[in-house]
JSON list of C-alpha atoms in Angstrom, two decimals:
[
{"chain": "Z", "resi": 1, "resn": "MET", "atom": "CA", "xyz": [-28.92, 39.05, -44.97]},
{"chain": "Z", "resi": 2, "resn": "THR", "atom": "CA", "xyz": [-26.68, 38.40, -41.98]},
{"chain": "Z", "resi": 3, "resn": "ALA", "atom": "CA", "xyz": [-26.85, 35.35, -39.75]},
{"chain": "Z", "resi": 4, "resn": "ILE", "atom": "CA", "xyz": [-28.45, 37.41, -36.99]},
{"chain": "Z", "resi": 5, "resn": "GLU", "atom": "CA", "xyz": [-31.11, 38.69, -39.37]},
{"chain": "Z", "resi": 6, "resn": "MET", "atom": "CA", "xyz": [-31.80, 35.15, -40.58]},
{"chain": "Z", "resi": 7, "resn": "LYS", "atom": "CA", "xyz": [-32.17, 33.88, -37.01]},
{"chain": "Z", "resi": 8, "resn": "TYR", "atom": "CA", "xyz": [-34.55, 36.71, -36.14]},
{"chain": "Z", "resi": 9, "resn": "SER", "atom": "CA", "xyz": [-36.60, 36.14, -39.30]},
{"chain": "Z", "resi": 10, "resn": "LEU", "atom": "CA", "xyz": [-36.79, 32.41, -38.60]},
{"chain": "Z", "resi": 11, "resn": "PHE", "atom": "CA", "xyz": [-37.80, 33.07, -34.99]},
{"chain": "Z", "resi": 12, "resn": "LYS", "atom": "CA", "xyz": [-40.63, 35.38, -36.13]},
{"chain": "Z", "resi": 13, "resn": "GLU", "atom": "CA", "xyz": [-41.90, 32.75, -38.56]},
{"chain": "Z", "resi": 14, "resn": "ILE", "atom": "CA", "xyz": [-41.75, 29.95, -35.98]},
{"chain": "Z", "resi": 15, "resn": "ASP", "atom": "CA", "xyz": [-43.43, 32.16, -33.40]},
{"chain": "Z", "resi": 16, "resn": "SER", "atom": "CA", "xyz": [-46.44, 32.54, -35.70]},
{"chain": "Z", "resi": 17, "resn": "ILE", "atom": "CA", "xyz": [-47.04, 28.73, -35.87]},
{"chain": "Z", "resi": 18, "resn": "ASP", "atom": "CA", "xyz": [-49.93, 27.63, -33.67]},
{"chain": "Z", "resi": 19, "resn": "ASP", "atom": "CA", "xyz": [-50.13, 23.94, -34.55]},
{"chain": "Z", "resi": 20, "resn": "GLU", "atom": "CA", "xyz": [-48.18, 21.91, -31.99]},
{"chain": "Z", "resi": 21, "resn": "SER", "atom": "CA", "xyz": [-47.61, 18.94, -34.32]},
{"chain": "Z", "resi": 22, "resn": "VAL", "atom": "CA", "xyz": [-46.02, 21.21, -36.93]},
{"chain": "Z", "resi": 23, "resn": "LEU", "atom": "CA", "xyz": [-43.74, 22.66, -34.23]},
{"chain": "Z", "resi": 24, "resn": "TYR", "atom": "CA", "xyz": [-42.76, 19.15, -33.16]},
{"chain": "Z", "resi": 25, "resn": "GLN", "atom": "CA", "xyz": [-41.94, 18.14, -36.74]},
{"chain": "Z", "resi": 26, "resn": "LEU", "atom": "CA", "xyz": [-39.97, 21.34, -37.26]},
{"chain": "Z", "resi": 27, "resn": "THR", "atom": "CA", "xyz": [-38.01, 20.76, -34.06]},
{"chain": "Z", "resi": 28, "resn": "ALA", "atom": "CA", "xyz": [-37.17, 17.20, -35.10]},
{"chain": "Z", "resi": 29, "resn": "PHE", "atom": "CA", "xyz": [-36.09, 18.39, -38.53]},
{"chain": "Z", "resi": 30, "resn": "ILE", "atom": "CA", "xyz": [-33.82, 21.14, -37.17]},
{"chain": "Z", "resi": 31, "resn": "LYS", "atom": "CA", "xyz": [-32.27, 18.76, -34.64]},
{"chain": "Z", "resi": 32, "resn": "SER", "atom": "CA", "xyz": [-31.52, 16.29, -37.43]},
{"chain": "Z", "resi": 33, "resn": "LEU", "atom": "CA", "xyz": [-29.92, 19.05, -39.50]},
{"chain": "Z", "resi": 34, "resn": "LEU", "atom": "CA", "xyz": [-27.76, 20.14, -36.58]},
{"chain": "Z", "resi": 35, "resn": "GLY", "atom": "CA", "xyz": [-26.69, 16.57, -35.97]},
{"chain": "Z", "resi": 36, "resn": "VAL", "atom": "CA", "xyz": [-25.73, 16.06, -39.61]},
{"chain": "Z", "resi": 37, "resn": "SER", "atom": "CA", "xyz": [-23.78, 19.32, -39.78]},
{"chain": "Z", "resi": 38, "resn": "LYS", "atom": "CA", "xyz": [-21.74, 18.39, -36.68]},
{"chain": "Z", "resi": 39, "resn": "ARG", "atom": "CA", "xyz": [-20.83, 15.00, -38.14]},
{"chain": "Z", "resi": 40, "resn": "GLU", "atom": "CA", "xyz": [-19.80, 16.47, -41.49]},
{"chain": "Z", "resi": 41, "resn": "THR", "atom": "CA", "xyz": [-17.36, 18.97, -39.98]},
{"chain": "Z", "resi": 42, "resn": "THR", "atom": "CA", "xyz": [-14.90, 16.33, -38.78]},
{"chain": "Z", "resi": 43, "resn": "PRO", "atom": "CA", "xyz": [-11.66, 16.69, -40.71]},
{"chain": "Z", "resi": 44, "resn": "GLU", "atom": "CA", "xyz": [-10.86, 14.00, -43.23]},
{"chain": "Z", "resi": 45, "resn": "VAL", "atom": "CA", "xyz": [-7.37, 12.59, -43.52]},
{"chain": "Z", "resi": 46, "resn": "ASN", "atom": "CA", "xyz": [-5.80, 13.06, -46.93]},
{"chain": "Z", "resi": 47, "resn": "LYS", "atom": "CA", "xyz": [-5.10, 9.50, -48.04]},
{"chain": "Z", "resi": 48, "resn": "ASP", "atom": "CA", "xyz": [-4.28, 10.19, -51.69]},
{"chain": "Z", "resi": 49, "resn": "GLY", "atom": "CA", "xyz": [-0.52, 9.85, -51.37]},
{"chain": "Z", "resi": 50, "resn": "ILE", "atom": "CA", "xyz": [-0.61, 6.74, -49.15]},
{"chain": "Z", "resi": 51, "resn": "PRO", "atom": "CA", "xyz": [-0.43, 3.38, -50.96]},
{"chain": "Z", "resi": 52, "resn": "GLU", "atom": "CA", "xyz": [-3.27, 0.93, -50.31]},
{"chain": "Z", "resi": 53, "resn": "PHE", "atom": "CA", "xyz": [-1.10, -1.70, -48.61]},
{"chain": "Z", "resi": 54, "resn": "ILE", "atom": "CA", "xyz": [0.21, 0.91, -46.17]},
{"chain": "Z", "resi": 55, "resn": "ARG", "atom": "CA", "xyz": [-3.31, 2.15, -45.31]},
{"chain": "Z", "resi": 56, "resn": "ASN", "atom": "CA", "xyz": [-4.39, -1.41, -44.56]},
{"chain": "Z", "resi": 57, "resn": "MET", "atom": "CA", "xyz": [-1.47, -2.16, -42.22]},
{"chain": "Z", "resi": 58, "resn": "SER", "atom": "CA", "xyz": [-2.10, -2.64, -38.54]},
{"chain": "Z", "resi": 59, "resn": "VAL", "atom": "CA", "xyz": [0.98, -2.07, -36.42]},
{"chain": "Z", "resi": 60, "resn": "LYS", "atom": "CA", "xyz": [1.13, -2.05, -32.64]},
{"chain": "Z", "resi": 61, "resn": "THR", "atom": "CA", "xyz": [4.11, -0.05, -31.41]},
{"chain": "Z", "resi": 62, "resn": "GLY", "atom": "CA", "xyz": [3.25, 0.31, -27.75]},
{"chain": "Z", "resi": 63, "resn": "MET", "atom": "CA", "xyz": [3.88, 4.04, -28.11]},
{"chain": "Z", "resi": 64, "resn": "THR", "atom": "CA", "xyz": [1.57, 6.76, -26.93]},
{"chain": "Z", "resi": 65, "resn": "GLY", "atom": "CA", "xyz": [0.61, 9.71, -29.07]},
{"chain": "Z", "resi": 66, "resn": "ASP", "atom": "CA", "xyz": [2.67, 12.04, -26.89]},
{"chain": "Z", "resi": 67, "resn": "GLU", "atom": "CA", "xyz": [6.07, 10.62, -27.80]},
{"chain": "Z", "resi": 68, "resn": "ASP", "atom": "CA", "xyz": [8.34, 12.51, -30.21]},
{"chain": "Z", "resi": 69, "resn": "VAL", "atom": "CA", "xyz": [8.99, 10.03, -33.01]},
{"chain": "Z", "resi": 70, "resn": "LYS", "atom": "CA", "xyz": [11.65, 12.20, -34.64]},
{"chain": "Z", "resi": 71, "resn": "GLU", "atom": "CA", "xyz": [13.63, 12.25, -31.42]},
{"chain": "Z", "resi": 72, "resn": "LEU", "atom": "CA", "xyz": [13.33, 8.46, -31.05]},
{"chain": "Z", "resi": 73, "resn": "MET", "atom": "CA", "xyz": [14.52, 7.92, -34.61]},
{"chain": "Z", "resi": 74, "resn": "HIS", "atom": "CA", "xyz": [17.45, 10.29, -34.00]},
{"chain": "Z", "resi": 75, "resn": "LYS", "atom": "CA", "xyz": [18.45, 8.37, -30.85]},
{"chain": "Z", "resi": 76, "resn": "HIS", "atom": "CA", "xyz": [18.18, 5.07, -32.73]},
{"chain": "Z", "resi": 77, "resn": "TRP", "atom": "CA", "xyz": [20.34, 6.44, -35.56]},
{"chain": "Z", "resi": 78, "resn": "GLU", "atom": "CA", "xyz": [22.98, 7.67, -33.09]},
{"chain": "Z", "resi": 79, "resn": "GLU", "atom": "CA", "xyz": [23.05, 4.34, -31.24]},
{"chain": "Z", "resi": 80, "resn": "LYS", "atom": "CA", "xyz": [23.20, 2.28, -34.45]},
{"chain": "Z", "resi": 81, "resn": "TYR", "atom": "CA", "xyz": [25.50, 4.36, -36.63]},
{"chain": "Z", "resi": 82, "resn": "GLY", "atom": "CA", "xyz": [27.29, 6.66, -34.16]}
]
């Protein structure tokens, strides 16, 4: 069964419900499922190779996320070591 077929089948079943309280409960349930699925799709950072003391460090660099760190390190290396 394709996603479109499942949606159509679900729509037909919901359309046959006459009790308003059941529709309200079903709506609340579906909204909660949609909210959970959106939260679970956020990507997780792979922390397996990072030591615990590094993960717990808090360092303020004053840098924005747009700066090229490789380029900054290269400039520092050139200035320091020629």
